[in-house]
XYZ file of C-alpha atoms in Angstrom:
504
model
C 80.287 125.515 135.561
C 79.445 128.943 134.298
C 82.501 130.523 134.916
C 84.356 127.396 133.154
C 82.082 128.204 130.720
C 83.601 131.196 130.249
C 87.140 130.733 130.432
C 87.764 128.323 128.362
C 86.070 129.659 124.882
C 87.747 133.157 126.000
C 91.122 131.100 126.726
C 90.690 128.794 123.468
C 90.295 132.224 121.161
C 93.379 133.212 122.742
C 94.882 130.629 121.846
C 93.965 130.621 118.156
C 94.960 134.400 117.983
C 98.390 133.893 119.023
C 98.506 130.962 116.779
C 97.264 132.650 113.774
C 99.270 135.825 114.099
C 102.700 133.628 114.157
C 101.377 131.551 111.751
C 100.666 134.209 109.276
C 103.774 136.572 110.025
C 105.692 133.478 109.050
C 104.427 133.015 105.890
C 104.536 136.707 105.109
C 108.033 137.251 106.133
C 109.098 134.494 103.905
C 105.927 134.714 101.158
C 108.175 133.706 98.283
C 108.933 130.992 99.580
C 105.612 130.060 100.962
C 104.236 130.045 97.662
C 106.783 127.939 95.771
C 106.171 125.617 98.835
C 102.545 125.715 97.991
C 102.819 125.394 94.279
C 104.767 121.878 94.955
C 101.924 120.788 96.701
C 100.206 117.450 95.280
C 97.154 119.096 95.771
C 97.392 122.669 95.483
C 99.676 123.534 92.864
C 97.236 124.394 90.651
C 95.668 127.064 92.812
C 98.924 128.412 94.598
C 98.913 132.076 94.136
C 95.226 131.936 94.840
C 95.812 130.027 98.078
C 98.824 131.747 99.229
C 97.011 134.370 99.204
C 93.584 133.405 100.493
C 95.677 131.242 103.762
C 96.797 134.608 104.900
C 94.114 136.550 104.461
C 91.680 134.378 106.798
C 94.073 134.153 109.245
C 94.291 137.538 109.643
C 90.569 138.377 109.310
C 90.186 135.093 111.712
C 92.157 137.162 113.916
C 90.364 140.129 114.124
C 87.185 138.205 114.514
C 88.640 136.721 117.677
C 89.358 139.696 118.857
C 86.061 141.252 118.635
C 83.661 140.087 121.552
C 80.579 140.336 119.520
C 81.860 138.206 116.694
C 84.094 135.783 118.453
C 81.426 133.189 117.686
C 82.218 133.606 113.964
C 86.023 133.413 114.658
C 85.798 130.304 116.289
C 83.777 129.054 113.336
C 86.463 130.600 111.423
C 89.039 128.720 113.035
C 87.311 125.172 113.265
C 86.991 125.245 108.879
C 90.713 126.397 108.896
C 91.951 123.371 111.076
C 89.464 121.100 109.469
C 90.879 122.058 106.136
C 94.271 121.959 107.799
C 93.495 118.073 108.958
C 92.107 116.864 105.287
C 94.557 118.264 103.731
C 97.338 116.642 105.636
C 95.568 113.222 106.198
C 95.133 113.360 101.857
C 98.994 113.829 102.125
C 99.915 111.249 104.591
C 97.391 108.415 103.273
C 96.635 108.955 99.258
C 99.353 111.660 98.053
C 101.795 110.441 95.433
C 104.529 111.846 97.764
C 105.027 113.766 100.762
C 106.125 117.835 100.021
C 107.780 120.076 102.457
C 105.663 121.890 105.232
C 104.130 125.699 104.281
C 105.371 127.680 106.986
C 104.771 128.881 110.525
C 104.726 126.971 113.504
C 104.025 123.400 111.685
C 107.105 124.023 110.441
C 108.899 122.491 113.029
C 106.895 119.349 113.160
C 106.804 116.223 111.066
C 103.650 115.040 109.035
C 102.172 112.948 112.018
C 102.600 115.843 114.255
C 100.584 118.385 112.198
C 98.203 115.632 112.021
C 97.672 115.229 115.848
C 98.636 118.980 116.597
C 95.117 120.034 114.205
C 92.799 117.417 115.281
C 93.122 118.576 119.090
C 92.789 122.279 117.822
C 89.948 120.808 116.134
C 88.347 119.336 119.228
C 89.451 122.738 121.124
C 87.224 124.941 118.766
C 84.383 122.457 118.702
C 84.739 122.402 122.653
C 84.676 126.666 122.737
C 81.760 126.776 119.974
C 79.537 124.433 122.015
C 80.312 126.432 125.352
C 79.952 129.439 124.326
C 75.803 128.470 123.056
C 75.153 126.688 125.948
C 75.983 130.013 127.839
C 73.372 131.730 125.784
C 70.809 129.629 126.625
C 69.747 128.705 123.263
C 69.942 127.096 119.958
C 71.998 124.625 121.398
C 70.572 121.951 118.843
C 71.075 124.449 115.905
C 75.002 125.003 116.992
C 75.214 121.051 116.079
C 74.152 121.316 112.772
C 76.559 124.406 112.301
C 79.363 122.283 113.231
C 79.027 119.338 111.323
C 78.202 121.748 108.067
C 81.031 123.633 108.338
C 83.200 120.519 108.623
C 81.329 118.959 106.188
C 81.985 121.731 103.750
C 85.820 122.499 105.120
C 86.589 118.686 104.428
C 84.900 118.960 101.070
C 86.552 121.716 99.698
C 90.156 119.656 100.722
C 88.952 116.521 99.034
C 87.601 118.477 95.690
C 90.956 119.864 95.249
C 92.529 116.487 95.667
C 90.189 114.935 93.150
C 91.113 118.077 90.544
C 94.395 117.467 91.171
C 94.286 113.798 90.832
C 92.347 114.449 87.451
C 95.111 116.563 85.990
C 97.877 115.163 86.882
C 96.898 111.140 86.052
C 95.224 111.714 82.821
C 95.378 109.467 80.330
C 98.724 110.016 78.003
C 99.690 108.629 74.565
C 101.224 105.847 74.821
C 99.679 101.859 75.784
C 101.120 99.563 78.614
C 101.499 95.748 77.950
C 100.886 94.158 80.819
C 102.340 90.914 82.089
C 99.655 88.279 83.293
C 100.613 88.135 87.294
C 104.117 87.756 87.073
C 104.355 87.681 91.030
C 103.969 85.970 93.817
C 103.394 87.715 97.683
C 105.789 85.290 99.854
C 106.299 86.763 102.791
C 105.940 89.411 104.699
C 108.074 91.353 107.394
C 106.577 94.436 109.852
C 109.579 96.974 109.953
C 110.059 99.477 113.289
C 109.228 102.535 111.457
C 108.582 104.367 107.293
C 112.715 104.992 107.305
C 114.093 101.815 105.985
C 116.102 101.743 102.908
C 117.842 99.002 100.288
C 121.411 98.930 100.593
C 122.347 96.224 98.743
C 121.877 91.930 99.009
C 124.005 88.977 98.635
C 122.751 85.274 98.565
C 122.734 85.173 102.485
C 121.208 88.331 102.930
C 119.101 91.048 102.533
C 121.059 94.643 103.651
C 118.846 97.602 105.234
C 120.072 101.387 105.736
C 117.853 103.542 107.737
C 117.512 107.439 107.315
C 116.390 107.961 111.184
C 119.616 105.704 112.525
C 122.096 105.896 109.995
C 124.910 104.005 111.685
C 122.827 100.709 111.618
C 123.640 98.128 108.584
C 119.836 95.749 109.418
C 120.014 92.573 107.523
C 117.363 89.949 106.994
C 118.240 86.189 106.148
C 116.742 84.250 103.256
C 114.313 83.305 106.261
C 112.385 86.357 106.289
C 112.043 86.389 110.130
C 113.761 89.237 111.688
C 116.201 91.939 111.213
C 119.814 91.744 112.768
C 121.519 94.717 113.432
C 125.249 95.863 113.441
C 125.964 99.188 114.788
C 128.974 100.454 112.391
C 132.058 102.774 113.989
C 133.655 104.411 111.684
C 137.628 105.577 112.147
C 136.647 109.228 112.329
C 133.486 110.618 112.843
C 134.463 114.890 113.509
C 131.938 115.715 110.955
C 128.561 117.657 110.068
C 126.768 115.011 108.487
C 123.900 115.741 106.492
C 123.199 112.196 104.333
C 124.643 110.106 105.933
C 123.864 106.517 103.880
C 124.852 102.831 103.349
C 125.477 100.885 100.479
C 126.411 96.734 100.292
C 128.564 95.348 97.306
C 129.519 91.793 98.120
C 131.650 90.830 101.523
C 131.768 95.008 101.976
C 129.553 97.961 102.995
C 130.216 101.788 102.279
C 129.132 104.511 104.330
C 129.189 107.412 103.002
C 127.971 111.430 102.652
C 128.694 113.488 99.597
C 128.749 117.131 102.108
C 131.537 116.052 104.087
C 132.929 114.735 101.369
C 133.440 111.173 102.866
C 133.532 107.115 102.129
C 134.175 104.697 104.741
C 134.721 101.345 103.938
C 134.080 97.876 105.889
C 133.174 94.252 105.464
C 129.668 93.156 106.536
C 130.350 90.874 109.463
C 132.694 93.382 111.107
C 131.378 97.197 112.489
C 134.752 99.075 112.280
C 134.697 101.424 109.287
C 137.917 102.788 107.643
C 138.266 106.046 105.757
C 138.811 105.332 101.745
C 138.418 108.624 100.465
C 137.542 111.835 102.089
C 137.466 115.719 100.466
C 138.271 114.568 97.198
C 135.346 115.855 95.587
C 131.437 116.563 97.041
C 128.827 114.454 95.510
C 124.792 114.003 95.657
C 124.805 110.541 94.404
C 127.290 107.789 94.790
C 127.051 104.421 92.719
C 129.517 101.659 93.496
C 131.151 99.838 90.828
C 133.737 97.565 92.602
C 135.161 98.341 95.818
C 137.615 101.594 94.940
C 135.756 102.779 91.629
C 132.511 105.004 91.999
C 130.246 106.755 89.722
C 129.189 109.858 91.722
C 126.905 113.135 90.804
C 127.970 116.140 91.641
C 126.999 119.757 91.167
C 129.394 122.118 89.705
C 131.033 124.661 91.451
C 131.504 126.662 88.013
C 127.942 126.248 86.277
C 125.827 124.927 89.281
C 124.490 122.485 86.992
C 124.382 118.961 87.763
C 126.805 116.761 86.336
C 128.267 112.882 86.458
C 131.754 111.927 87.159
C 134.162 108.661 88.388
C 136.117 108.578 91.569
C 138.912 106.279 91.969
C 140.547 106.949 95.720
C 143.544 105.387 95.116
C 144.575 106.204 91.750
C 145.690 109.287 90.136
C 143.661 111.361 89.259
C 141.255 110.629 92.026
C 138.842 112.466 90.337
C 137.602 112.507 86.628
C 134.669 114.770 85.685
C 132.399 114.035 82.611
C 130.744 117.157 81.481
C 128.924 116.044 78.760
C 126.866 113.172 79.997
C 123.903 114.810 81.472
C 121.799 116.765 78.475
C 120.812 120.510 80.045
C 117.254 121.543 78.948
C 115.988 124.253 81.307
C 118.337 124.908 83.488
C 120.747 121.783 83.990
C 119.626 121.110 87.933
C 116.157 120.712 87.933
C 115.562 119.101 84.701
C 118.861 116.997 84.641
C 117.434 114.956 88.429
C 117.201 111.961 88.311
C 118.949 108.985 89.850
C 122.502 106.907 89.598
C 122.139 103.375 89.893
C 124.122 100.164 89.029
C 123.862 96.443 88.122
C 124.410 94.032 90.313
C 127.864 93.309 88.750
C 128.838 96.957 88.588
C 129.464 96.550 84.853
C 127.066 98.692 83.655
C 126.075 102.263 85.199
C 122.698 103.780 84.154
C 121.361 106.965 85.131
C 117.362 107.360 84.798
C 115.825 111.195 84.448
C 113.096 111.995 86.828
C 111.180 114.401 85.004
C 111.600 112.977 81.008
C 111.720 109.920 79.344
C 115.414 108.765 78.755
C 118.026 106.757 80.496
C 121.466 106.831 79.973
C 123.796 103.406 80.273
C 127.076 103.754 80.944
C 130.029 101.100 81.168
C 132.316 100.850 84.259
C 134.787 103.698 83.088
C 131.391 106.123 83.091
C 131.559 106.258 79.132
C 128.187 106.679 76.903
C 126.823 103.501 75.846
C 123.521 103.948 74.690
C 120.553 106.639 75.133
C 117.158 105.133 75.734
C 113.589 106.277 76.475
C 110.753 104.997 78.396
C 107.649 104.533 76.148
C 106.004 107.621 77.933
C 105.440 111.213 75.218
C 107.855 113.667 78.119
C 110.989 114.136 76.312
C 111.172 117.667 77.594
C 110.997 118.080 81.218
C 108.313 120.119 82.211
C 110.209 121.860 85.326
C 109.546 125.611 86.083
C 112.920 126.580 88.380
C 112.552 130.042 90.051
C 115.358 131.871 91.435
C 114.206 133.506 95.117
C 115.728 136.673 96.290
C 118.107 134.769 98.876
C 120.163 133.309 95.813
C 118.617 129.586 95.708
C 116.770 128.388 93.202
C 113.267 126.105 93.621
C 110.518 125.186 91.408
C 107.794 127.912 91.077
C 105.064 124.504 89.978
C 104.960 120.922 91.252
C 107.141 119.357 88.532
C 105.511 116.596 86.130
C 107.287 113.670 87.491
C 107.783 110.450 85.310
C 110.403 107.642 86.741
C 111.369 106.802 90.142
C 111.927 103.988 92.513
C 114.494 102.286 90.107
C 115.750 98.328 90.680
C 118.698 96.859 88.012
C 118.969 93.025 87.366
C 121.363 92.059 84.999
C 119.616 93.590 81.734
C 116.424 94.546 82.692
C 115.956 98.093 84.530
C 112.551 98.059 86.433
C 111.247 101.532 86.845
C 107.776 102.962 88.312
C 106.573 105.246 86.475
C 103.830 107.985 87.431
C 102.139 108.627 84.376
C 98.613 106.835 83.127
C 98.743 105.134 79.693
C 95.508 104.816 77.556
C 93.055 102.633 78.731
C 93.904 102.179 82.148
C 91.795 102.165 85.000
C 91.568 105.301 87.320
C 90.711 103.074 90.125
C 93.466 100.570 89.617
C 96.291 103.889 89.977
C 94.440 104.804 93.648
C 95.510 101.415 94.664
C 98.799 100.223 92.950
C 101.745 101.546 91.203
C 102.584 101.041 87.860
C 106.149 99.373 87.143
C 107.520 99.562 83.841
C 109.997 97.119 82.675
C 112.883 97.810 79.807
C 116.152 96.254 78.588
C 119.077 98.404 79.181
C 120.714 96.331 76.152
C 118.740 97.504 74.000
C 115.833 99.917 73.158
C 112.767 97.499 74.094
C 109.899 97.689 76.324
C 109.572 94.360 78.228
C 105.941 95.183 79.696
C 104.691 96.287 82.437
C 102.596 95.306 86.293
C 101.198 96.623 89.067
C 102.071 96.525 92.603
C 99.332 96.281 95.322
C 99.869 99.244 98.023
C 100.362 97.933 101.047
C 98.240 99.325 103.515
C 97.158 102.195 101.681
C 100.674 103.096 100.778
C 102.799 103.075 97.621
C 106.214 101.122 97.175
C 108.697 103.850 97.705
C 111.860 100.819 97.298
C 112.604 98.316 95.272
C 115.245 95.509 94.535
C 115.267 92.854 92.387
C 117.503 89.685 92.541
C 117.751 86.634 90.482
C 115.414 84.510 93.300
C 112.600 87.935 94.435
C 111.533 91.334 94.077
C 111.740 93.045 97.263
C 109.730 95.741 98.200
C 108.974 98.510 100.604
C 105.342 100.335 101.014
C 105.572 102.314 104.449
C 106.687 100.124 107.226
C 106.590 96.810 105.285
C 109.178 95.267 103.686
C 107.515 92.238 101.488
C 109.030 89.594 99.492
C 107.411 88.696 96.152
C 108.288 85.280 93.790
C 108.072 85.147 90.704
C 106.142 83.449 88.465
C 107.208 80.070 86.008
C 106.111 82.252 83.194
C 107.082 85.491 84.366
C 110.997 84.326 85.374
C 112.514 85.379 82.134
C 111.567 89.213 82.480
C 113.128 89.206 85.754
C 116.491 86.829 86.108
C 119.875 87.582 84.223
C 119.338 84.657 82.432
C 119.610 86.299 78.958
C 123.240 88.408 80.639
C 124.861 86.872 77.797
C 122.828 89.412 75.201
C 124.459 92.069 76.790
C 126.730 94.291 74.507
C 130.180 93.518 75.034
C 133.344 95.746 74.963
């Protein structure tokens, strides 16, 4: 037992030394980065130059601690409040952050968000192990070495959650503007456990319920009105001698489109048969693609000219195949950053809107991709508040998490249903930690419908939605959930009022 008591706090400070040196050399050889990476964090952005900073630096002097037999003790202790600030930090992300941002660096790098989880908890345990080994060698204060670990996680985890609630505090203040909120316009119906967080809407018809998936990309899942279980179809497209990068499925009646804008490519098929045909390939690259019938698209692109971000139409089997509208999305900053924000369609493909991330307009569009109308959502951001950086290496980032103020967009007919991330006077902190906040408008005119909130679903958010004239559907982590809607509530939701529409 004694020598076991030796190895393993001498083999466990190893360990952490080797860990912290590549973990630090990472982040310096690539600092610039490391710090934009920080300053998008939910949690640290405030603080990122500070924290860059202050990461590196107790690695390193963790490091040398370890090194030193005589104050090994303290590096351990050093590396148990880094991991335990590691593991807050990350659990915060995973369970309560707004959304998930890239990884900082090093050897976490190369795992996902549930990996750094598990990966810090057993270096966690590892340190606690060494710690407790190397008092009970010395014979004493093996009751006091307790009390040291529990403080400094105590304090480690504190510091984490502090920064969290600072962050929280900023970021969801209360703005200028009041909700109206619609008395309980819906209805949980059912209910359906998916087989992982990846799921996506692809589209519906009155059958069916269409499903891409990020992690399997090939697979068109569909769910019946039912709400039992998914069916799969495994699609095979005609040529597949590509670098894919996004690959991802859309459904528009009897036909699905697979598609990814790097290739450039669109495949085309019908949804009860898995061979896909090629209906337009390098005729332009794209970011977004919004189908209006089944050989007209609204796409996104960015331009090869201006890098700036910019909406066209692409008609495969018409000349040109490609038209380019220049003047649709309104540069602020810097054209990329501040111009974000996502390309979406009816259900009829009539009417194409495109909804700004980071300010508070929408743009609808008719099927030839010309201006209809500008609106705004009733928050104060007309100016987005983006700070772009451009890094030595030529790409640009943001130097500060971004104020973000619409996603998670759903079209029926004339309403657009948006959630929004900014607080309104007089709402509830506590209601925001467990809901989201959807905001509904007309896209027919400029009018604010009202507003409701969506219960998170096991402690998570919706990150999809889709509304149809019978449900909302919704996805919050690995549930997809059906929702009703209320007598009362039916006229903010159907296209029964399609006929107020503006007409060509």
């Amino acid at each position: 037992m004694k020598n076991l008591s030796d190895i393993i706090p001498a083999t466990v400070s190893y360990f952490f030394i080797l860990l912290f040196i590549y973990a630090s050399v990472s982040k310096l050889t690539d600092f610039e980065n490391f710090q934009v990476q920080i300053a998008q964090s939910p949690i640290l952005s405030a603080y990122a130059e500070v924290i860059s900073y202050a990461v590196i630096s107790i690695e390193l002097l963790t490091v040398i601690l370890l090194s030193l037999p005589r104050r090994r003790v303290t590096g351990l202790f050093f590396s148990l409040a880094l991991m335990m600030c590691f593991t807050a930090y990350i659990y915060i992300i995973l369970h309560y952050s707004d959304f998930v941002p890239c990884s900082c660096g090093g050897i976490l790098e190369k795992m996902d968000w549930n990996e750094h989880l598990i990966f810090n908890i057993a270096c966690v345990i590892l340190a606690s192990i060494a710690i407790i080994l190397t008092y009970y060698n010395r014979q004493y204060g093996r009751i006091r070495i307790y009390f040291k670990l529990l403080a400094v996680t105590a304090i480690s985890t504190s510091a984490v959650v502090l920064l969290f609630l600072q962050s929280e505090n900023t970021l969801k203040k209360a703005n200028n503007f009041t909700r109206r909120f619609l008395p309980h316009p819906l209805i949980e119906d059912k209910v359906l456990e998916l087989d992982n967080e990846h799921y996506y809407f692809a589209g519906h018809t009155k059958e069916a319920l269409f499903l891409g998936n990020k992690s399997t990309p090939l697979l068109l899942s569909s769910v019946g009105n039912g709400f039992t279980t998914l069916k799969f179809m495994r699609i095979h497209p005609d040529q597949t001698d590509f670098n894919y990068t996004n690959l991802q499925l859309k459904v528009r009646g009897s036909h699905y489109f697979l598609y990814d804008g790097s290739v450039p490519i669109i495949y085309k098929g019908t949804i009860s048969n898995p061979l896909a045909s090629t209906i337009s390939y390098n005729d332009v690259y794209f970011s977004q693609l919004a189908i209006v019938d089944s050989s007209h698209f609204a796409v996104r692109i960015q331009s090869s000219a201006t890098g700036e971000y910019e909406l066209g139409m692409l008609r495969p089997y018409e000349q040109p195949q490609f038209k380019l509208s220049p003047d649709l999305l309104e540069k602020q900053i810097d054209g990329i950053f501040d111009a974000d924000g996502q390309l979406i369609t009816d259900g009829n493909g009539k009417y194409i809107q495109y909804v700004y991330a980071y300010r508070n307009q929408f743009m609808i569009m008719n099927e030839r991709l010309e201006l209809k109308n500008r609106f705004n959502t009733i928050d104060t951001i007309s100016k987005a508040q983006v700070q772009p950086i451009r890094l030595s290496d030529g790409n640009t980032k943001l130097q500060s998490r971004p104020l973000k103020v619409n996603a998670a967009l759903a079209v029926n007919g004339p309403f657009l249903f948006n959630r929004s991330y900014l607080m309104g006077k007089h709402e509830p902190r506590e209601r925001w930690r467990n809901a989201s906040i959807i905001d509904i408008y007309r896209t027919d005119r400029q009018q604010y419908v009202g507003s409701f909130y969506m219960e998170h679903i096991d402690r998570k958010a919706v990150s999809q939605m889709m509304v149809t004239d019978r449900y909302l559907y919704a996805i919050a982590g690995s549930k997809l959930i059906r929702y009703q809607y209320r007598t009362s509530a039916v006229k903010y939701f159907t296209t029964g009022y399609a006929e107020n529409l503006n007409k060509e």
